[in-house]
């Protein structure tokens, strides 16, 4: 977004739309991440407020520290995209195929 001039009206609306998108989506993504952490580590236990706030703090602290100390986010996103592509294209079909044959062997 820095390639546009500061006084450009369309760039202002694009920046505002991006801000609104981040402002609306970040709490939702944080909620999903927090609920996944709770399901992974605290399945059947009741979550006390101290644990809730500490998990929430860590979920906010980690991306903030990555942004502060490593601002080249494109390389991180490229690496994550490459790993996700590897899993989706090569690993997931094999696992699905093996799961199908396992269920056919166990339940003929």
Coordinates of N, CA and C in Angstrom, one line a residue:
X1 N 0.8 -1.2 0.0 CA 0.0 0.0 0.0 C 0.9 1.3 0.0
X2 N 2.2 1.1 0.2 CA 3.0 2.3 0.2 C 3.3 2.8 -1.2
X3 N 2.9 2.1 -2.3 CA 3.2 2.5 -3.6 C 2.3 3.6 -4.1
X4 N 1.2 3.9 -3.3 CA 0.3 4.9 -3.7 C 0.6 6.2 -2.9
X5 N 0.2 7.3 -3.5 CA 0.5 8.6 -2.8 C -0.4 8.7 -1.6
X6 N 0.0 9.6 -0.7 CA -0.8 9.8 0.5 C -2.1 10.4 0.2
X7 N -2.2 11.3 -0.8 CA -3.4 12.1 -1.1 C -4.4 11.3 -2.0
X8 N -4.0 10.1 -2.4 CA -4.9 9.4 -3.4 C -6.1 8.9 -2.6
X9 N -7.3 9.2 -3.1 CA -8.5 8.9 -2.5 C -8.8 7.4 -2.5
X10 N -8.6 6.7 -3.7 CA -8.8 5.3 -3.8 C -7.8 4.5 -2.9
X11 N -6.6 5.0 -2.8 CA -5.7 4.3 -1.8 C -6.2 4.4 -0.4
X12 N -6.7 5.6 -0.1 CA -7.3 5.8 1.3 C -8.4 4.8 1.5
X13 N -9.3 4.6 0.6 CA -10.4 3.6 0.8 C -9.9 2.2 0.8
X14 N -8.8 1.9 0.0 CA -8.3 0.6 0.1 C -7.6 0.3 1.5
X15 N -6.9 1.3 2.0 CA -6.3 1.2 3.3 C -7.4 1.0 4.4
X16 N -8.4 1.8 4.3 CA -9.5 1.7 5.2 C -10.2 0.3 5.2
X17 N -10.4 -0.2 3.9 CA -11.0 -1.5 3.8 C -10.1 -2.6 4.4
X18 N -8.8 -2.5 4.2 CA -7.8 -3.4 4.8 C -7.8 -3.3 6.3
X19 N -7.9 -2.1 6.8 CA -8.0 -1.9 8.3 C -9.2 -2.6 8.8
X20 N -10.4 -2.3 8.2 CA -11.7 -2.9 8.6 C -11.6 -4.4 8.6
X21 N -11.0 -5.0 7.5 CA -10.9 -6.4 7.4 C -10.1 -7.0 8.6
X22 N -8.9 -6.4 8.9 CA -8.1 -6.8 10.0 C -8.8 -6.6 11.3
X23 N -9.5 -5.5 11.4 CA -10.1 -5.2 12.7 C -11.3 -6.2 13.0
X24 N -11.9 -6.6 11.9 CA -13.0 -7.6 12.1 C -12.6 -9.0 12.2
X25 N -11.5 -9.4 11.5 CA -11.1 -10.8 11.4 C -10.2 -11.2 12.5
X26 N -9.4 -10.3 13.0 CA -8.4 -10.7 14.0 C -9.1 -11.3 15.3
X27 N -10.2 -10.7 15.8 CA -10.8 -11.3 17.0 C -11.4 -12.7 16.7
X28 N -11.9 -12.9 15.5 CA -12.4 -14.2 15.1 C -11.3 -15.2 15.0
X29 N -10.2 -14.9 14.4 CA -9.1 -15.8 14.3 C -8.5 -16.1 15.7
X30 N -8.4 -15.1 16.5 CA -7.9 -15.3 17.9 C -8.8 -16.2 18.7
X31 N -10.1 -16.1 18.5 CA -11.0 -17.0 19.2 C -10.8 -18.4 18.7
X32 N -10.7 -18.6 17.4 CA -10.5 -20.0 16.9 C -9.2 -20.6 17.4
X33 N -8.1 -19.8 17.4 CA -6.8 -20.3 17.9 C -6.9 -20.6 19.4
X34 N -7.6 -19.7 20.1 CA -7.7 -20.0 21.6 C -8.5 -21.2 21.9
X35 N -9.6 -21.4 21.1 CA -10.5 -22.6 21.3 C -9.7 -23.9 20.9
X36 N -8.9 -23.8 19.9 CA -8.1 -25.0 19.5 C -7.1 -25.3 20.6
X37 N -6.5 -24.3 21.2 CA -5.5 -24.6 22.3 C -6.2 -25.2 23.5
X38 N -7.4 -24.6 23.8 CA -8.1 -25.2 24.9 C -8.6 -26.6 24.7
X39 N -9.0 -26.9 23.5 CA -9.4 -28.3 23.2 C -8.2 -29.2 23.2
X40 N -7.0 -28.7 22.8 CA -5.9 -29.6 22.7 C -5.3 -29.9 24.1
X41 N -5.2 -28.9 25.0 CA -4.6 -29.1 26.3 C -5.6 -29.3 27.4
X42 N -6.7 -28.7 27.4 CA -7.7 -28.7 28.5 C -9.0 -29.3 28.0
X43 N -9.0 -30.6 27.6 CA -10.2 -31.2 27.0 C -11.4 -31.2 28.0
X44 N -11.2 -31.9 29.1 CA -12.3 -32.1 30.0 C -12.3 -31.3 31.2
X45 N -11.2 -30.5 31.4 CA -11.1 -29.7 32.6 C -11.8 -28.4 32.4
X46 N -12.2 -27.8 33.5 CA -12.8 -26.5 33.4 C -11.6 -25.4 33.4
X47 N -11.8 -24.4 32.6 CA -10.7 -23.5 32.4 C -10.9 -22.3 33.4
X48 N -9.9 -22.1 34.3 CA -10.0 -21.0 35.2 C -9.6 -19.7 34.5
X49 N -10.0 -18.6 35.1 CA -9.7 -17.3 34.4 C -8.2 -17.1 34.3
X50 N -7.4 -17.5 35.2 CA -5.9 -17.3 35.1 C -5.4 -18.0 33.9
X51 N -5.8 -19.2 33.6 CA -5.3 -20.0 32.4 C -5.9 -19.3 31.2
X52 N -7.1 -18.9 31.2 CA -7.8 -18.3 30.1 C -7.0 -17.0 29.7
X53 N -6.7 -16.2 30.6 CA -6.0 -14.9 30.3 C -4.5 -15.2 29.9
X54 N -3.9 -16.2 30.5 CA -2.5 -16.5 30.1 C -2.5 -17.0 28.7
X55 N -3.4 -17.9 28.3 CA -3.4 -18.4 26.9 C -3.7 -17.3 25.9
X56 N -4.7 -16.4 26.3 CA -5.0 -15.3 25.5 C -3.8 -14.4 25.3
X57 N -3.1 -14.1 26.4 CA -1.9 -13.3 26.3 C -0.8 -13.9 25.4
X58 N -0.6 -15.2 25.5 CA 0.4 -15.8 24.7 C 0.0 -15.8 23.2
X59 N -1.3 -16.0 22.9 CA -1.8 -16.0 21.6 C -1.7 -14.6 21.0
X60 N -1.7 -13.5 21.8 CA -1.5 -12.2 21.3 C 0.0 -11.8 21.2
X61 N 0.8 -12.4 22.2 CA 2.2 -12.0 22.3 C 3.0 -12.6 21.1
X62 N 2.8 -13.8 20.8 CA 3.6 -14.5 19.8 C 3.6 -13.8 18.4
X63 N 2.4 -13.5 17.8 CA 2.4 -12.7 16.6 C 3.0 -11.3 16.7
X64 N 2.8 -10.7 17.8 CA 3.3 -9.4 18.0 C 4.8 -9.4 18.0
X65 N 5.4 -10.3 18.7 CA 6.9 -10.4 18.8 C 7.4 -10.8 17.4
X66 N 6.8 -11.7 16.6 CA 7.2 -12.0 15.3 C 7.2 -10.7 14.4
X67 N 6.1 -9.9 14.6 CA 6.0 -8.7 13.8 C 7.1 -7.7 14.1
X68 N 7.4 -7.6 15.4 CA 8.3 -6.6 15.9 C 9.8 -7.0 15.5
X69 N 10.1 -8.2 15.7 CA 11.5 -8.6 15.5 C 11.8 -9.2 14.1
X70 N 10.8 -9.5 13.3 CA 11.0 -10.0 12.0 C 9.9 -9.5 11.1
X71 N 10.1 -8.2 10.6 CA 9.1 -7.5 9.8 C 8.9 -8.0 8.4
X72 N 9.8 -8.9 7.9 CA 9.6 -9.4 6.5 C 8.6 -10.6 6.5
X73 N 7.4 -10.3 6.6 CA 6.3 -11.3 6.8 C 6.1 -12.1 5.5
X74 N 6.5 -11.5 4.4 CA 6.3 -12.3 3.1 C 7.1 -13.6 3.1
X75 N 8.3 -13.6 3.7 CA 9.1 -14.8 3.7 C 8.4 -15.9 4.6
X76 N 7.9 -15.4 5.7 CA 7.2 -16.4 6.6 C 5.9 -16.9 5.9
X77 N 5.2 -16.0 5.3 CA 4.0 -16.5 4.6 C 4.3 -17.4 3.4
X78 N 5.4 -17.2 2.7 CA 5.8 -18.1 1.7 C 6.2 -19.4 2.2
X79 N 6.9 -19.5 3.3 CA 7.3 -20.7 3.9 C 6.0 -21.5 4.4
X80 N 5.1 -20.8 5.0 CA 3.9 -21.5 5.5 C 3.1 -22.0 4.3
X81 N 3.0 -21.2 3.3 CA 2.3 -21.6 2.1 C 2.9 -22.8 1.4
X82 N 4.2 -22.9 1.4 CA 4.9 -24.0 0.8 C 4.7 -25.3 1.6
X83 N 4.7 -25.2 2.9 CA 4.5 -26.3 3.8 C 3.0 -26.8 3.7
X84 N 2.1 -25.8 3.7 CA 0.7 -26.2 3.5 C 0.4 -26.8 2.2
X85 N 1.0 -26.3 1.1 CA 0.9 -26.9 -0.2 C 1.4 -28.3 -0.3
X86 N 2.5 -28.5 0.4 CA 3.1 -29.9 0.4 C 2.1 -30.8 1.1
X87 N 1.6 -30.4 2.2 CA 0.6 -31.2 3.0 C -0.6 -31.5 2.2
X88 N -1.2 -30.5 1.5 CA -2.4 -30.7 0.8 C -2.2 -31.5 -0.5
X89 N -1.2 -31.2 -1.2 CA -1.0 -31.9 -2.5 C -0.4 -33.3 -2.4
X90 N 0.5 -33.5 -1.5 CA 1.2 -34.8 -1.4 C 0.9 -35.7 -0.2
X91 N 0.7 -35.1 0.9 CA 0.5 -35.9 2.1 C -1.0 -36.3 2.4
X92 N -1.9 -35.3 2.2 CA -3.3 -35.5 2.5 C -3.9 -36.6 1.6
X93 N -3.6 -36.6 0.3 CA -4.2 -37.7 -0.5 C -3.7 -39.1 -0.1
X94 N -2.5 -39.2 0.3 CA -1.9 -40.5 0.7 C -2.6 -41.0 2.0
X95 N -2.7 -40.0 2.9 CA -3.3 -40.4 4.2 C -4.8 -40.8 4.0
X96 N -5.5 -40.1 3.2 CA -6.9 -40.4 2.9 C -7.0 -41.8 2.3
X97 N -6.1 -42.1 1.3 CA -6.1 -43.4 0.6 C -5.8 -44.5 1.6
X98 N -4.8 -44.3 2.5 CA -4.5 -45.3 3.5 C -5.6 -45.5 4.5
X99 N -6.3 -44.4 4.9 CA -7.4 -44.5 5.8 C -8.5 -45.3 5.2
X100 N -8.8 -45.1 3.9 CA -9.9 -45.9 3.3 C -9.6 -47.3 3.3
X101 N -8.3 -47.7 2.9 CA -8.0 -49.1 2.9 C -7.9 -49.7 4.3
X102 N -7.6 -48.9 5.3 CA -7.6 -49.4 6.7 C -9.0 -49.8 7.1
X103 N -9.9 -48.9 6.8 CA -11.3 -49.2 7.2 C -11.9 -50.3 6.4
X104 N -11.5 -50.5 5.2 CA -11.9 -51.7 4.4 C -11.4 -53.0 5.0
X105 N -10.1 -53.0 5.5 CA -9.5 -54.2 6.1 C -10.2 -54.5 7.5
X106 N -10.4 -53.4 8.3 CA -10.9 -53.6 9.6 C -12.4 -54.0 9.6
X107 N -13.1 -53.4 8.7 CA -14.6 -53.6 8.6 C -14.9 -54.1 7.2
X108 N -14.7 -55.4 6.9 CA -15.0 -55.9 5.5 C -16.5 -55.9 5.1

